[in-house]
Structure formats: C-alpha cells, structure tokens
PDB file of C-alpha atoms in Angstrom:
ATOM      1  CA  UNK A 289       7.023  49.894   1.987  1.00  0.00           C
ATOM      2  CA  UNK A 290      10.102  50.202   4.112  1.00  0.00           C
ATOM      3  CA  UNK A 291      11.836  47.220   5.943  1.00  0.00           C
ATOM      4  CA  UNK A 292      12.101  47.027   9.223  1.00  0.00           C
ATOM      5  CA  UNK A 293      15.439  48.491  11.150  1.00  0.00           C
ATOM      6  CA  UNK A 294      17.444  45.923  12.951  1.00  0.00           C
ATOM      7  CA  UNK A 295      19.243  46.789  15.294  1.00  0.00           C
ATOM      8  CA  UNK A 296      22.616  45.127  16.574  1.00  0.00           C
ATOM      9  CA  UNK A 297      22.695  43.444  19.849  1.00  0.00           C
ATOM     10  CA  UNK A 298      25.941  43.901  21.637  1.00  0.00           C
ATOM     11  CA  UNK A 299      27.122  41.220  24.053  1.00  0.00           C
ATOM     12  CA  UNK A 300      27.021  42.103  27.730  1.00  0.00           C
ATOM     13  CA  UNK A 301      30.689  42.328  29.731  1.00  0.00           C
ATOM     14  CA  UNK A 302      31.645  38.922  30.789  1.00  0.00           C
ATOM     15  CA  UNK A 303      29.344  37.086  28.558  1.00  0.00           C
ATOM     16  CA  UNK A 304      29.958  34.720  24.923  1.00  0.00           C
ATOM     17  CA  UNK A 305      28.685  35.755  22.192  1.00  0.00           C
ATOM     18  CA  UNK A 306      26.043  32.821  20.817  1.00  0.00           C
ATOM     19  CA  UNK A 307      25.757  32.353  17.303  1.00  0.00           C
ATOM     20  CA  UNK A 308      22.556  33.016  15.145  1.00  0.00           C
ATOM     21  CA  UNK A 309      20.510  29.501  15.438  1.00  0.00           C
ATOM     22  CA  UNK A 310      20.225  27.894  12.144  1.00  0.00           C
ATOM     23  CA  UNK A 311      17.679  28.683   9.444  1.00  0.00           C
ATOM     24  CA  UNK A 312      15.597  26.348   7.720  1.00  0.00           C
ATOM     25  CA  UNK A 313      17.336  23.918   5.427  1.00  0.00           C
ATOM     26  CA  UNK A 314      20.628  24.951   6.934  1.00  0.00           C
ATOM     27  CA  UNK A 315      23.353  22.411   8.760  1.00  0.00           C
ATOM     28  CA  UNK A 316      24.377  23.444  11.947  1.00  0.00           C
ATOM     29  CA  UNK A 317      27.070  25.060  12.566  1.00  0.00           C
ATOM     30  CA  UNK A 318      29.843  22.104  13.399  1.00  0.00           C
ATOM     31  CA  UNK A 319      32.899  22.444  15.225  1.00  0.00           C
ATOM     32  CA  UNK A 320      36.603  23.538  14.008  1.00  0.00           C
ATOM     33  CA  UNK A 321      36.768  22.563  10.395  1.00  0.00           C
ATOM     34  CA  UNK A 322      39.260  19.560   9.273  1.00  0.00           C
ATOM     35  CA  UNK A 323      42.110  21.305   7.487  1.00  0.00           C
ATOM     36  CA  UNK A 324      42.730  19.601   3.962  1.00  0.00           C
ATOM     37  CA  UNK A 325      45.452  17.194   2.622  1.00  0.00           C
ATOM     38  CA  UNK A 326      48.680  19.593   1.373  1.00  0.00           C
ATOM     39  CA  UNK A 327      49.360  19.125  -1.958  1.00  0.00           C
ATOM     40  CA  UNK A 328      52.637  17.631  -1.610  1.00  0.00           C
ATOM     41  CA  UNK A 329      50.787  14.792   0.115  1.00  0.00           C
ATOM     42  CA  UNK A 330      48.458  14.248  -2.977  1.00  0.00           C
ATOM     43  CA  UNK A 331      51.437  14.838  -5.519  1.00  0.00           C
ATOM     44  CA  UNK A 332      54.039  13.254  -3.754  1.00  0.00           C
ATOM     45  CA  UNK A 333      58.025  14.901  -4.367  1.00  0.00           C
ATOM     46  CA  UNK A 334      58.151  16.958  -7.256  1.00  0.00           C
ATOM     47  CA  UNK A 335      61.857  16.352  -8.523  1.00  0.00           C
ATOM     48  CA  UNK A 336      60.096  14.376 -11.604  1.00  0.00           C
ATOM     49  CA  UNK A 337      60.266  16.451 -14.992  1.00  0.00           C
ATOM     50  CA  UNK A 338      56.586  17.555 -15.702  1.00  0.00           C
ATOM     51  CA  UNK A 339      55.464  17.697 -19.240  1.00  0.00           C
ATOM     52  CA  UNK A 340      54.392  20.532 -21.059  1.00  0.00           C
ATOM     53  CA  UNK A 341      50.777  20.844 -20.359  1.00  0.00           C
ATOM     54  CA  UNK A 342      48.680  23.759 -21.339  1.00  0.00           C
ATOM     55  CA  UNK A 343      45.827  24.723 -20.052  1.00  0.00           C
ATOM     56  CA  UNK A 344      43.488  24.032 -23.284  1.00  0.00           C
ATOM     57  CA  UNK A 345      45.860  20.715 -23.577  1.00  0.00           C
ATOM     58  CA  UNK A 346      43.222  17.418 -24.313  1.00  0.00           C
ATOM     59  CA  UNK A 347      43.109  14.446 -21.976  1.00  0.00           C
ATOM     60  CA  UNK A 348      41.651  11.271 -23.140  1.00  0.00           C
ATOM     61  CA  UNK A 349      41.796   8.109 -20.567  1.00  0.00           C
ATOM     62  CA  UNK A 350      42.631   4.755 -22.561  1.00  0.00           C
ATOM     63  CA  UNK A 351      41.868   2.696 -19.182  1.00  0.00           C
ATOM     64  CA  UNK A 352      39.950   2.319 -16.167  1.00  0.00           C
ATOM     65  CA  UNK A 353      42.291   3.148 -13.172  1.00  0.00           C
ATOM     66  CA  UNK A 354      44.461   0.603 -11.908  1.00  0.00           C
ATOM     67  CA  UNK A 355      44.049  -0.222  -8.278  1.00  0.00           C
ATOM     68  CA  UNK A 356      47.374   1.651  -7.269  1.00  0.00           C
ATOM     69  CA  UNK A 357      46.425   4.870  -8.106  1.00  0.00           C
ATOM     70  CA  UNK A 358      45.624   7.126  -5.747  1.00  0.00           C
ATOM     71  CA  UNK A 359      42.114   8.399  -5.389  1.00  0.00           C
ATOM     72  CA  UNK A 360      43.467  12.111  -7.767  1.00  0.00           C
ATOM     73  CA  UNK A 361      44.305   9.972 -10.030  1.00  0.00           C
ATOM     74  CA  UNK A 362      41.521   7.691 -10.019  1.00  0.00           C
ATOM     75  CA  UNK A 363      38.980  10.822 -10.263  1.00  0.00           C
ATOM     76  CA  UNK A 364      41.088  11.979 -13.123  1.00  0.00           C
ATOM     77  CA  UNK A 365      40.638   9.046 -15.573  1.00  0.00           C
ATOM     78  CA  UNK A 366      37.160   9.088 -14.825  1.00  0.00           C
ATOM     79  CA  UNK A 367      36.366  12.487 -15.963  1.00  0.00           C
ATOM     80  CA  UNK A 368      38.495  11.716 -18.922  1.00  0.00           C
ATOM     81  CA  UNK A 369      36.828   9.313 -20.604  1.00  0.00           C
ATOM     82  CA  UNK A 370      35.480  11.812 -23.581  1.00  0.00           C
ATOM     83  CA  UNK A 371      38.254  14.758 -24.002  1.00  0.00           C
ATOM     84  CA  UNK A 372      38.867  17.277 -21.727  1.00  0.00           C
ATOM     85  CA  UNK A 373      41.241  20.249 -20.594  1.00  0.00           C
ATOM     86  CA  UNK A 374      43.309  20.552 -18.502  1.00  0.00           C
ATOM     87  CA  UNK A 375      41.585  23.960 -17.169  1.00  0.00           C
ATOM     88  CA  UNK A 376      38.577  21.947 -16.563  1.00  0.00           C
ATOM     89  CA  UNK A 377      39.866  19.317 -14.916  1.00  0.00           C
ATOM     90  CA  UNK A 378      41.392  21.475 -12.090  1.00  0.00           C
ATOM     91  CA  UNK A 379      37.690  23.146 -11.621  1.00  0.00           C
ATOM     92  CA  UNK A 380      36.286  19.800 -11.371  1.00  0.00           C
ATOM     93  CA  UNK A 381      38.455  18.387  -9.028  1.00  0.00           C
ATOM     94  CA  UNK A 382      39.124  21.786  -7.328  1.00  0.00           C
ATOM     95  CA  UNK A 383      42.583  21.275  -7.412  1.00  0.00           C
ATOM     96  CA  UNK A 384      45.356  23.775  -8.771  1.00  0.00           C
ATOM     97  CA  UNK A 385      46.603  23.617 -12.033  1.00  0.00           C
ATOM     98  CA  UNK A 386      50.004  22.665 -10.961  1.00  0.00           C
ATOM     99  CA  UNK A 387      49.104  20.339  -9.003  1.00  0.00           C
ATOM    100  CA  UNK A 388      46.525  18.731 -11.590  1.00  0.00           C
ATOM    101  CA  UNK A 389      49.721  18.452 -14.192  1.00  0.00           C
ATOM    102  CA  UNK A 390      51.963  16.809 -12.154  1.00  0.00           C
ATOM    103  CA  UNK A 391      49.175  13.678 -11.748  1.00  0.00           C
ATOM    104  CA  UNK A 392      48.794  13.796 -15.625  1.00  0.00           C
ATOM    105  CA  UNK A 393      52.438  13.668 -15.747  1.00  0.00           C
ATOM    106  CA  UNK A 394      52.633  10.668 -13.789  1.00  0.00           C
ATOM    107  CA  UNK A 395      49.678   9.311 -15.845  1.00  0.00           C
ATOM    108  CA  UNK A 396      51.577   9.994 -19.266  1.00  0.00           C
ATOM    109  CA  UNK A 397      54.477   7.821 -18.035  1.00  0.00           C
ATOM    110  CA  UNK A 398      52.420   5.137 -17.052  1.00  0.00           C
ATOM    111  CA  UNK A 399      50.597   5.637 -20.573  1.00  0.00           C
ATOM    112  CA  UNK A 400      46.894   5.696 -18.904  1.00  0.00           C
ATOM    113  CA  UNK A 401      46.413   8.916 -20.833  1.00  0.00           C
ATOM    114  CA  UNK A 402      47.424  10.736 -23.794  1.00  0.00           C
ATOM    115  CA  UNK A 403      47.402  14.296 -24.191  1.00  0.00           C
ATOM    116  CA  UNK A 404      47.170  16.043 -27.738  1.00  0.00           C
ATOM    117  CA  UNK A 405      46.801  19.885 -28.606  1.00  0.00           C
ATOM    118  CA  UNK A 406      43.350  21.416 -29.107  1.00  0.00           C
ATOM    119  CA  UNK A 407      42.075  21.730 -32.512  1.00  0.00           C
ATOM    120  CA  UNK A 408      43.298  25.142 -33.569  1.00  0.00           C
ATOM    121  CA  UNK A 409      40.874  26.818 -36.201  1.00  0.00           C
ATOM    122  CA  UNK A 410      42.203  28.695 -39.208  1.00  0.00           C
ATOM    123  CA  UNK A 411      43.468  32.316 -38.859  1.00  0.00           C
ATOM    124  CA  UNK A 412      41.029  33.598 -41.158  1.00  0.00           C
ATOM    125  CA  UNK A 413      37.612  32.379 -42.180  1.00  0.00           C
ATOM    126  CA  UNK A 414      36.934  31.207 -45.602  1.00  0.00           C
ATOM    127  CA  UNK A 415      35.261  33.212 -48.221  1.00  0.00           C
ATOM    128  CA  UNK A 416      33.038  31.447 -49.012  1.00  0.00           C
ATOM    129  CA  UNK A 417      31.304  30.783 -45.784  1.00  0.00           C
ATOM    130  CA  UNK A 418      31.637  34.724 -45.087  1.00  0.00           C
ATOM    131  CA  UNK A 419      29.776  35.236 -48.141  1.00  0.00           C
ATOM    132  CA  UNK A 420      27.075  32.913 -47.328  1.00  0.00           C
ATOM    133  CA  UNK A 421      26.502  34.343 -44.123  1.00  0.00           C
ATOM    134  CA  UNK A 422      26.597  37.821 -45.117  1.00  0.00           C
ATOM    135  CA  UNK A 423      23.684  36.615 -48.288  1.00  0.00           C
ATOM    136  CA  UNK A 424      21.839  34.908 -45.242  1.00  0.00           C
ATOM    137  CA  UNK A 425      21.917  38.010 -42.913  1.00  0.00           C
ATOM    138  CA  UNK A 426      20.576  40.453 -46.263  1.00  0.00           C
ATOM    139  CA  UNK A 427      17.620  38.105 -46.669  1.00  0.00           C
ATOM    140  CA  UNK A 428      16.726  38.553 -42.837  1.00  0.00           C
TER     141      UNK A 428
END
C-alpha cells in the first residue's frame, strides 16, 4: 500500500502564513522564546586560576550546599553526592565543560568538593585471569 501524496499549500499574496494546529499531546506553540542566562552571568569574571580538571576527573560533595551558592552550584553538589565526572556533570546540567570547571573551581577553594583522578587500570591484564578466561571460553 502506498501513502497518500500531500501536497503543499502555498500562502495566497497578501496573506500570513498560520501555523499547523497542534497535535495531540503537544503544547502549543508559545510566543518568542526567553533567551538564556550567558555564562558569564552564571560563572561570574573569570580572572580566577581554574584547576586542572579533566574530563574523567571524580567529584565527590562532602556537604550539602551552603545557602550562598548559587543555584549551579547548588545542582552540582547534589549530583555529587556518590562520584562523578566531570563529563557527566556538564550533560546533566547541560552546561559546557568550561563553564562546569570554573564552578568546581570555586567549589575546591571553598573545600565543598574534592576532586581525585579516575582509577586507571593496569596496562596489561594479568595472566592469570587471561588464562582463566581463555579455559572458560574452550569449555563453552
């Protein structure tokens, strides 16, 4: 079976184009769209040193956030009370890296948060283990 052809309705000379009406389970469509906070704003003047975060850097919160911090900040020791990188707390928060590392900056200083390197495996696997996998693959 073959859908149907739609065809595209052009607007006539003089009039406004209309848009689609809503489909079920949609919003409307509202007006002109709030633009959001710069990131200077949420940062606040970058002449501070930042420290050397990496993106698979740890975070682990030691407190719950102080009433002075800014909402960022506040989100940020929330989300860190069991370990977490840095990479993922920019996706959660859906902020940029950059910006994420200069409010963990300002958190290390304050010492609300400590940041420690990942847990790096070893270059090159045991022998023993290999040989217990490779014996466990053979009986399969």
């Amino acid at each position: 079976m073959t859908p149907p052809q739609r065809r595209r309705r052009f607007p006539k000379a003089g009039q406004e184009p209309t848009p689609p009406p809503p489909q079920e389970g949609q919003d409307p469509p509202e007006g002109p769209k709030k633009n959001p906070e710069r990131l200077y704003v949420i940062t606040g003047p970058d002449g501070a040193e930042r420290s050397e975060l990496d993106l698979v850097t740890l975070i682990v919160a030691h407190a719950d956030p102080p009433p002075s911090a800014t909402p960022e900040q506040a989100a940020l020791l929330r989300l860190c009370t069991a370990p977490l990188s840095v990479a993922e707390l920019s996706a959660y928060l859906s902020l940029p890296f950059s910006v994420v590392t200069v409010l963990l900056t300002e958190l290390l200083t304050a010492e609300l948060v400590t940041a420690r390197a990942p847990v790096i495996r070893q270059a090159l696997a045991d022998r023993s283990l290999l040989e217990a996998v490779m014996h466990g693959l053979q009986r399969l």
